[in-house]
């Protein structure tokens, strides 16, 4: 029997390669406002803390006032609604990993700082929603990661102790969330952020391919 009974996954950069759609959508918004755009690679270090923070980070100095940020955020929601699924796809081996975890009876959940509606749409369209016992995106009533509130709410919903969770993500925010929640932090090396960031933020293990997660199931530490 596995030492761990549940896995919480981050979404963007962990299960889904969504950077192109995020970058292209926000660049369209910035261009429409006469503001400078950014390379897709630059967006690796802007995403992860929620759409509002993403928009704020993308605005140039001197144009980060509340009125401009509010206008840009509303435009980003509209643009991303049209483009969120153009290029976004699961990373290689993700489908195989989810099927293997389901076969082993491991409970699974998603916790993302992406707005709730886009989180649920992404899981429904690009993953197998039946695999997940719970899905949480950014909600007005719950602090965003790295606050552990969302992770703890998922543990309560799944009725399992936090010590029995692997928490899997690609960013320092995810590792900090896992540590704050008392879960085992697994950093993935195929996502948006660097190995150094994951280590510095408290990753207890690193994996280079999704299926490597299966090797950790019996290694409670």
CSV table of C-alpha atoms in Angstrom, one decimal:
chain,number,residue,atom,x,y,z
A,1,UNK,CA,0.0,0.0,0.0
A,2,UNK,CA,1.3,3.5,-0.9
A,3,UNK,CA,2.6,5.7,1.9
A,4,UNK,CA,0.8,8.6,0.2
A,5,UNK,CA,-2.9,8.4,-0.6
A,6,UNK,CA,-3.5,11.7,-2.5
A,7,UNK,CA,-1.8,14.1,-4.9
A,8,UNK,CA,-2.6,17.8,-5.3
A,9,UNK,CA,-1.4,19.2,-8.7
A,10,UNK,CA,-0.8,22.7,-9.8
A,11,UNK,CA,-2.2,23.3,-13.2
A,12,UNK,CA,-0.3,25.7,-15.5
A,13,UNK,CA,3.3,24.5,-15.9
A,14,UNK,CA,2.6,21.2,-14.2
A,15,UNK,CA,-0.2,19.5,-15.9
A,16,UNK,CA,-0.7,21.9,-18.9
A,17,UNK,CA,1.7,23.8,-21.1
A,18,UNK,CA,-0.4,26.9,-21.3
A,19,UNK,CA,2.3,29.6,-21.6
A,20,UNK,CA,1.7,30.4,-25.3
A,21,UNK,CA,-2.0,31.1,-24.9
A,22,UNK,CA,-1.4,33.2,-21.8
A,23,UNK,CA,1.4,35.2,-23.4
A,24,UNK,CA,-0.4,35.7,-26.7
A,25,UNK,CA,-3.6,36.8,-25.0
A,26,UNK,CA,-2.0,39.4,-22.8
A,27,UNK,CA,0.3,40.7,-25.5
A,28,UNK,CA,-2.9,41.4,-27.6
A,29,UNK,CA,-4.3,43.3,-24.7
A,30,UNK,CA,-1.1,45.3,-24.2
A,31,UNK,CA,-0.8,46.1,-27.9
A,32,UNK,CA,-4.4,47.2,-28.0
A,33,UNK,CA,-3.6,49.7,-25.2
A,34,UNK,CA,-0.5,51.0,-27.0
A,35,UNK,CA,1.8,49.3,-24.4
A,36,UNK,CA,4.9,47.3,-25.0
A,37,UNK,CA,4.6,43.5,-25.2
A,38,UNK,CA,6.8,40.7,-23.9
A,39,UNK,CA,8.4,37.6,-25.2
A,40,UNK,CA,6.7,34.3,-24.4
A,41,UNK,CA,9.8,33.3,-22.3
A,42,UNK,CA,9.5,36.4,-20.2
A,43,UNK,CA,6.0,35.3,-19.2
A,44,UNK,CA,7.5,32.3,-17.4
A,45,UNK,CA,8.4,34.6,-14.5
A,46,UNK,CA,5.1,36.6,-14.6
A,47,UNK,CA,2.6,33.8,-14.3
A,48,UNK,CA,1.8,31.8,-11.2
A,49,UNK,CA,0.4,34.3,-8.7
A,50,UNK,CA,-3.0,34.8,-10.3
A,51,UNK,CA,-4.3,36.7,-13.4
A,52,UNK,CA,-4.4,40.1,-11.5
A,53,UNK,CA,-0.8,39.9,-10.5
A,54,UNK,CA,0.2,38.7,-14.0
A,55,UNK,CA,-1.4,41.7,-15.6
A,56,UNK,CA,0.2,44.0,-13.0
A,57,UNK,CA,3.6,42.6,-13.8
A,58,UNK,CA,3.2,42.9,-17.5
A,59,UNK,CA,2.3,46.6,-17.4
A,60,UNK,CA,5.2,49.0,-17.9
A,61,UNK,CA,6.5,51.3,-15.1
A,62,UNK,CA,4.4,54.4,-14.9
A,63,UNK,CA,1.3,52.5,-16.2
A,64,UNK,CA,0.6,50.3,-13.2
A,65,UNK,CA,-2.0,52.6,-11.7
A,66,UNK,CA,-5.3,51.0,-10.5
A,67,UNK,CA,-7.3,52.3,-13.4
A,68,UNK,CA,-5.0,51.0,-16.0
A,69,UNK,CA,-4.6,47.6,-14.2
A,70,UNK,CA,-8.4,47.2,-13.9
A,71,UNK,CA,-8.9,48.0,-17.5
A,72,UNK,CA,-6.2,45.6,-18.6
A,73,UNK,CA,-7.4,42.8,-16.3
A,74,UNK,CA,-10.9,43.0,-17.8
A,75,UNK,CA,-9.5,43.0,-21.3
A,76,UNK,CA,-7.3,40.0,-20.5
A,77,UNK,CA,-10.3,38.0,-19.2
A,78,UNK,CA,-12.2,38.7,-22.4
A,79,UNK,CA,-9.2,37.9,-24.6
A,80,UNK,CA,-8.2,34.7,-22.7
A,81,UNK,CA,-11.8,33.5,-22.9
A,82,UNK,CA,-11.4,33.5,-26.7
A,83,UNK,CA,-7.9,32.0,-26.8
A,84,UNK,CA,-7.2,29.9,-23.7
A,85,UNK,CA,-7.4,26.6,-25.6
A,86,UNK,CA,-5.7,27.4,-28.9
A,87,UNK,CA,-2.2,26.0,-28.1
A,88,UNK,CA,-2.6,24.7,-24.5
A,89,UNK,CA,-2.0,21.0,-24.2
A,90,UNK,CA,-1.1,18.5,-21.4
A,91,UNK,CA,2.6,17.8,-21.1
A,92,UNK,CA,3.8,14.4,-22.4
A,93,UNK,CA,3.1,11.5,-20.0
A,94,UNK,CA,0.5,13.5,-18.0
A,95,UNK,CA,-2.4,11.4,-19.3
A,96,UNK,CA,-0.5,8.2,-18.5
A,97,UNK,CA,0.4,9.5,-15.0
A,98,UNK,CA,-3.2,10.3,-14.2
A,99,UNK,CA,-4.4,7.0,-15.4
A,100,UNK,CA,-1.7,5.2,-13.3
A,101,UNK,CA,-2.6,7.1,-10.2
A,102,UNK,CA,-6.3,6.4,-10.7
A,103,UNK,CA,-5.6,2.7,-11.1
A,104,UNK,CA,-3.6,2.7,-7.8
A,105,UNK,CA,-6.5,4.4,-6.0
A,106,UNK,CA,-4.7,7.6,-5.4
A,107,UNK,CA,-7.0,10.6,-4.8
A,108,UNK,CA,-6.3,13.6,-7.0
A,109,UNK,CA,-7.1,17.3,-6.9
A,110,UNK,CA,-6.1,20.5,-8.7
A,111,UNK,CA,-5.2,23.7,-7.0
A,112,UNK,CA,-4.4,26.7,-9.2
A,113,UNK,CA,-4.1,30.5,-8.9
A,114,UNK,CA,-5.8,30.7,-12.3
A,115,UNK,CA,-9.4,32.0,-12.0
A,116,UNK,CA,-11.8,29.3,-11.0
A,117,UNK,CA,-13.8,29.3,-14.3
A,118,UNK,CA,-10.7,28.9,-16.4
A,119,UNK,CA,-9.3,26.2,-14.1
A,120,UNK,CA,-12.4,24.1,-14.4
A,121,UNK,CA,-12.7,24.7,-18.2
A,122,UNK,CA,-9.1,23.6,-18.7
A,123,UNK,CA,-9.5,20.4,-16.7
A,124,UNK,CA,-12.7,19.6,-18.4
A,125,UNK,CA,-11.4,20.1,-21.9
A,126,UNK,CA,-7.8,18.9,-21.8
A,127,UNK,CA,-7.6,16.4,-18.9
A,128,UNK,CA,-9.9,13.7,-17.7
A,129,UNK,CA,-12.1,15.4,-15.1
A,130,UNK,CA,-13.3,12.1,-13.7
A,131,UNK,CA,-9.9,11.5,-12.2
A,132,UNK,CA,-10.1,14.5,-9.9
A,133,UNK,CA,-12.0,14.4,-6.7
A,134,UNK,CA,-11.7,18.2,-6.3
A,135,UNK,CA,-10.7,21.2,-8.4
A,136,UNK,CA,-10.0,24.7,-7.0
A,137,UNK,CA,-9.0,27.8,-8.9
A,138,UNK,CA,-8.7,31.3,-7.5
A,139,UNK,CA,-11.8,32.2,-5.5
A,140,UNK,CA,-12.7,35.5,-3.8
A,141,UNK,CA,-13.2,33.7,-0.5
A,142,UNK,CA,-9.8,31.9,-0.4
A,143,UNK,CA,-6.3,33.5,-0.3
A,144,UNK,CA,-4.2,32.5,-3.3
A,145,UNK,CA,-1.1,30.4,-3.1
A,146,UNK,CA,1.4,30.4,-1.3
A,147,UNK,CA,-1.2,30.8,1.4
A,148,UNK,CA,-2.0,27.1,2.3
A,149,UNK,CA,-5.8,27.7,2.7
A,150,UNK,CA,-6.7,26.2,-0.6
A,151,UNK,CA,-4.5,23.1,-0.1
A,152,UNK,CA,-5.9,22.6,3.4
A,153,UNK,CA,-9.5,23.0,2.1
A,154,UNK,CA,-8.7,20.2,-0.4
A,155,UNK,CA,-7.3,18.0,2.3
A,156,UNK,CA,-10.5,18.5,4.3
A,157,UNK,CA,-12.7,17.8,1.3
A,158,UNK,CA,-10.8,14.6,0.5
A,159,UNK,CA,-11.0,13.7,4.3
A,160,UNK,CA,-7.3,12.8,4.4
A,161,UNK,CA,-4.5,14.0,6.7
A,162,UNK,CA,-2.0,16.5,5.1
A,163,UNK,CA,0.9,14.1,5.8
A,164,UNK,CA,-0.6,11.7,3.2
A,165,UNK,CA,-0.4,14.2,0.3
A,166,UNK,CA,2.1,14.8,-2.4
A,167,UNK,CA,1.9,18.3,-3.6
A,168,UNK,CA,3.2,18.7,-7.2
A,169,UNK,CA,4.1,22.0,-8.9
A,170,UNK,CA,6.5,23.9,-11.0
A,171,UNK,CA,7.1,27.1,-9.1
A,172,UNK,CA,8.5,28.4,-5.8
A,173,UNK,CA,4.9,29.4,-4.9
A,174,UNK,CA,3.9,25.8,-5.1
A,175,UNK,CA,6.7,24.6,-3.0
A,176,UNK,CA,6.0,27.2,-0.4
A,177,UNK,CA,2.3,26.2,-0.4
A,178,UNK,CA,3.2,22.6,0.1
A,179,UNK,CA,5.5,23.3,3.0
A,180,UNK,CA,3.0,25.7,4.7
A,181,UNK,CA,0.3,23.0,4.4
A,182,UNK,CA,2.5,20.3,5.8
A,183,UNK,CA,2.5,18.3,2.5
A,184,UNK,CA,5.4,16.7,0.7
A,185,UNK,CA,6.6,19.2,-1.9
A,186,UNK,CA,7.5,17.8,-5.4
A,187,UNK,CA,9.0,20.1,-7.9
A,188,UNK,CA,8.6,19.4,-11.6
A,189,UNK,CA,11.5,20.3,-14.0
A,190,UNK,CA,9.4,20.5,-17.2
A,191,UNK,CA,7.4,23.6,-16.2
A,192,UNK,CA,7.9,27.4,-16.3
A,193,UNK,CA,10.4,27.9,-13.5
A,194,UNK,CA,14.0,26.8,-12.7
A,195,UNK,CA,15.3,24.0,-10.7
A,196,UNK,CA,17.1,26.5,-8.5
A,197,UNK,CA,13.9,28.3,-7.6
A,198,UNK,CA,12.2,25.0,-6.7
A,199,UNK,CA,15.1,24.0,-4.5
A,200,UNK,CA,15.4,27.4,-2.8
A,201,UNK,CA,11.7,27.3,-2.1
A,202,UNK,CA,11.8,24.0,-0.3
A,203,UNK,CA,11.2,21.2,-2.8
A,204,UNK,CA,11.6,17.9,-1.0
A,205,UNK,CA,12.0,16.0,-4.3
A,206,UNK,CA,12.4,16.9,-8.0
A,207,UNK,CA,11.2,14.9,-11.0
A,208,UNK,CA,12.2,15.3,-14.6
A,209,UNK,CA,9.3,13.4,-16.1
A,210,UNK,CA,5.6,13.0,-14.9
A,211,UNK,CA,5.8,9.2,-14.6
A,212,UNK,CA,8.7,9.6,-12.1
A,213,UNK,CA,6.1,10.7,-9.6
A,214,UNK,CA,5.0,7.0,-9.2
A,215,UNK,CA,8.4,6.2,-7.7
A,216,UNK,CA,7.7,8.6,-4.8
A,217,UNK,CA,4.4,7.0,-3.8
A,218,UNK,CA,6.0,4.5,-1.5
A,219,UNK,CA,8.7,6.8,-0.1
A,220,UNK,CA,7.1,8.6,2.7
A,221,UNK,CA,9.7,10.8,4.4
